[in-house]
PDB file of C-alpha atoms in Angstrom:
ATOM      1  CA  MET A  14     115.543 127.492  85.153  1.00  0.00           C
ATOM      2  CA  TRP A  15     114.098 130.340  87.261  1.00  0.00           C
ATOM      3  CA  GLY A  16     110.934 130.469  85.190  1.00  0.00           C
ATOM      4  CA  ARG A  17     110.376 126.778  85.789  1.00  0.00           C
ATOM      5  CA  LEU A  18     110.932 127.209  89.516  1.00  0.00           C
ATOM      6  CA  ARG A  19     108.502 130.138  89.650  1.00  0.00           C
ATOM      7  CA  LYS A  20     105.869 128.135  87.775  1.00  0.00           C
ATOM      8  CA  SER A  21     106.320 125.158  90.105  1.00  0.00           C
ATOM      9  CA  TRP A  22     106.165 127.432  93.132  1.00  0.00           C
ATOM     10  CA  ALA A  23     102.971 129.146  91.950  1.00  0.00           C
ATOM     11  CA  GLY A  24     101.194 125.830  91.452  1.00  0.00           C
ATOM     12  CA  PHE A  25     102.493 124.501  94.699  1.00  0.00           C
ATOM     13  CA  ARG A  26     101.403 127.481  96.808  1.00  0.00           C
ATOM     14  CA  ASN A  27      97.800 126.459  96.324  1.00  0.00           C
ATOM     15  CA  ALA A  28      98.508 122.911  97.514  1.00  0.00           C
ATOM     16  CA  VAL A  29     100.272 124.224 100.612  1.00  0.00           C
ATOM     17  CA  ARG A  30      97.361 126.549 101.404  1.00  0.00           C
ATOM     18  CA  LEU A  31      94.949 123.632 101.207  1.00  0.00           C
ATOM     19  CA  GLU A  32      97.219 121.500 103.355  1.00  0.00           C
ATOM     20  CA  GLY A  33      97.586 124.304 105.899  1.00  0.00           C
ATOM     21  CA  SER A  34      93.856 124.295 106.530  1.00  0.00           C
ATOM     22  CA  THR A  35      93.841 120.752 107.923  1.00  0.00           C
ATOM     23  CA  ASP A  36      94.229 119.938 111.637  1.00  0.00           C
ATOM     24  CA  ARG A  37      97.797 119.133 112.693  1.00  0.00           C
ATOM     25  CA  ASP A  38      99.983 118.720 115.741  1.00  0.00           C
ATOM     26  CA  ALA A  39     100.412 121.620 118.142  1.00  0.00           C
ATOM     27  CA  ARG A  40     103.559 122.605 116.222  1.00  0.00           C
ATOM     28  CA  SER A  41     103.094 123.266 112.545  1.00  0.00           C
ATOM     29  CA  HIS A  42     105.965 122.461 110.169  1.00  0.00           C
ATOM     30  CA  ASN A  43     106.451 124.017 106.784  1.00  0.00           C
ATOM     31  CA  LEU A  44     107.639 122.059 103.775  1.00  0.00           C
ATOM     32  CA  PHE A  45     111.165 123.472 103.922  1.00  0.00           C
ATOM     33  CA  GLU A  46     111.608 122.434 107.565  1.00  0.00           C
ATOM     34  CA  ALA A  47     110.339 118.985 106.630  1.00  0.00           C
ATOM     35  CA  ALA A  48     112.672 118.745 103.636  1.00  0.00           C
ATOM     36  CA  ALA A  49     115.713 119.837 105.646  1.00  0.00           C
ATOM     37  CA  ALA A  50     114.923 117.371 108.431  1.00  0.00           C
ATOM     38  CA  TYR A  51     114.196 114.568 105.958  1.00  0.00           C
ATOM     39  CA  VAL A  52     117.356 115.042 103.888  1.00  0.00           C
ATOM     40  CA  SER A  53     119.623 115.396 106.923  1.00  0.00           C
ATOM     41  CA  ALA A  54     118.060 112.281 108.462  1.00  0.00           C
ATOM     42  CA  CYS A  55     118.612 110.380 105.206  1.00  0.00           C
ATOM     43  CA  ALA A  56     122.251 111.501 105.135  1.00  0.00           C
ATOM     44  CA  GLU A  57     122.668 110.212 108.701  1.00  0.00           C
ATOM     45  CA  ASP A  58     120.645 107.047 107.979  1.00  0.00           C
ATOM     46  CA  ASP A  59     118.280 107.775 110.898  1.00  0.00           C
ATOM     47  CA  GLN A  60     115.041 105.962 110.033  1.00  0.00           C
ATOM     48  CA  ASP A  61     113.113 107.323 113.023  1.00  0.00           C
ATOM     49  CA  ARG A  62     113.829 110.926 112.017  1.00  0.00           C
ATOM     50  CA  ILE A  63     113.082 110.108 108.366  1.00  0.00           C
ATOM     51  CA  ASP A  64     109.659 108.763 109.325  1.00  0.00           C
ATOM     52  CA  GLU A  65     108.968 111.716 111.609  1.00  0.00           C
ATOM     53  CA  ALA A  66     109.871 114.342 108.993  1.00  0.00           C
ATOM     54  CA  ALA A  67     107.919 112.497 106.303  1.00  0.00           C
ATOM     55  CA  GLY A  68     104.798 112.807 108.460  1.00  0.00           C
ATOM     56  CA  TRP A  69     105.027 116.587 108.848  1.00  0.00           C
ATOM     57  CA  VAL A  70     103.728 117.430 105.361  1.00  0.00           C
ATOM     58  CA  SER A  71     102.087 115.663 102.452  1.00  0.00           C
ATOM     59  CA  PRO A  72     104.292 113.486 100.212  1.00  0.00           C
ATOM     60  CA  GLU A  73     103.863 116.017  97.406  1.00  0.00           C
ATOM     61  CA  ALA A  74     104.997 118.887  99.628  1.00  0.00           C
ATOM     62  CA  LEU A  75     107.971 116.884 100.863  1.00  0.00           C
ATOM     63  CA  SER A  76     108.956 116.049  97.298  1.00  0.00           C
ATOM     64  CA  PHE A  77     108.788 119.703  96.310  1.00  0.00           C
ATOM     65  CA  GLY A  78     110.849 120.730  99.352  1.00  0.00           C
ATOM     66  CA  VAL A  79     113.519 118.093  98.718  1.00  0.00           C
ATOM     67  CA  ASN A  80     113.704 119.170  95.066  1.00  0.00           C
ATOM     68  CA  GLU A  81     114.070 122.818  96.081  1.00  0.00           C
ATOM     69  CA  LEU A  82     116.787 121.909  98.594  1.00  0.00           C
ATOM     70  CA  ALA A  83     118.654 119.921  95.934  1.00  0.00           C
ATOM     71  CA  CYS A  84     118.484 122.815  93.457  1.00  0.00           C
ATOM     72  CA  ARG A  85     119.741 125.316  96.020  1.00  0.00           C
ATOM     73  CA  ALA A  86     122.545 122.985  97.134  1.00  0.00           C
ATOM     74  CA  VAL A  87     123.739 122.373  93.575  1.00  0.00           C
ATOM     75  CA  VAL A  88     123.664 126.094  92.764  1.00  0.00           C
ATOM     76  CA  ALA A  89     125.584 126.919  95.953  1.00  0.00           C
ATOM     77  CA  LEU A  90     128.216 124.264  95.263  1.00  0.00           C
ATOM     78  CA  ALA A  91     128.511 125.367  91.639  1.00  0.00           C
ATOM     79  CA  ARG A  92     129.191 128.944  92.724  1.00  0.00           C
ATOM     80  CA  GLU A  93     131.674 127.790  95.360  1.00  0.00           C
ATOM     81  CA  ARG A  94     133.528 125.594  92.851  1.00  0.00           C
ATOM     82  CA  ASP A  95     133.149 128.047  89.946  1.00  0.00           C
ATOM     83  CA  GLU A  96     131.603 125.282  87.837  1.00  0.00           C
ATOM     84  CA  SER A  97     128.271 124.838  86.104  1.00  0.00           C
ATOM     85  CA  PRO A  98     125.352 123.358  88.052  1.00  0.00           C
ATOM     86  CA  ARG A  99     125.221 120.515  85.520  1.00  0.00           C
ATOM     87  CA  THR A 100     128.870 119.612  86.130  1.00  0.00           C
ATOM     88  CA  VAL A 101     128.391 119.702  89.903  1.00  0.00           C
ATOM     89  CA  ALA A 102     125.198 117.614  89.796  1.00  0.00           C
ATOM     90  CA  ARG A 103     126.839 114.953  87.616  1.00  0.00           C
ATOM     91  CA  ALA A 104     129.910 114.859  89.872  1.00  0.00           C
ATOM     92  CA  LEU A 105     127.761 114.459  93.009  1.00  0.00           C
ATOM     93  CA  LEU A 106     126.019 111.493  91.399  1.00  0.00           C
ATOM     94  CA  GLY A 107     129.288 109.966  90.213  1.00  0.00           C
ATOM     95  CA  LEU A 108     128.408 110.384  86.556  1.00  0.00           C
ATOM     96  CA  PRO A 109     131.025 111.087  83.876  1.00  0.00           C
ATOM     97  CA  ALA A 110     131.323 114.647  82.553  1.00  0.00           C
ATOM     98  CA  ALA A 111     128.928 115.281  79.689  1.00  0.00           C
TER      99      ALA A 111
END
């Protein structure tokens, strides 16, 4: 799992560098800020905040950030519950145990 994350991160760093070179608002947002804002807005069903956060970074960057947030959340919950990440992920999605 960690090797896959490292490989994704390495490929993604280049995309973020390219994105960082474009002109933006006075305040620059990184992909993790955007992902946190986007996911929390989705959880609260706040369409205005969803749209705002989605505009902070490219769709690819947002997707990567949301994926990273999901992975970290599942790992944290798995540790807290003393269960496997797979079991936790399936339970969160309402799927039967595998």
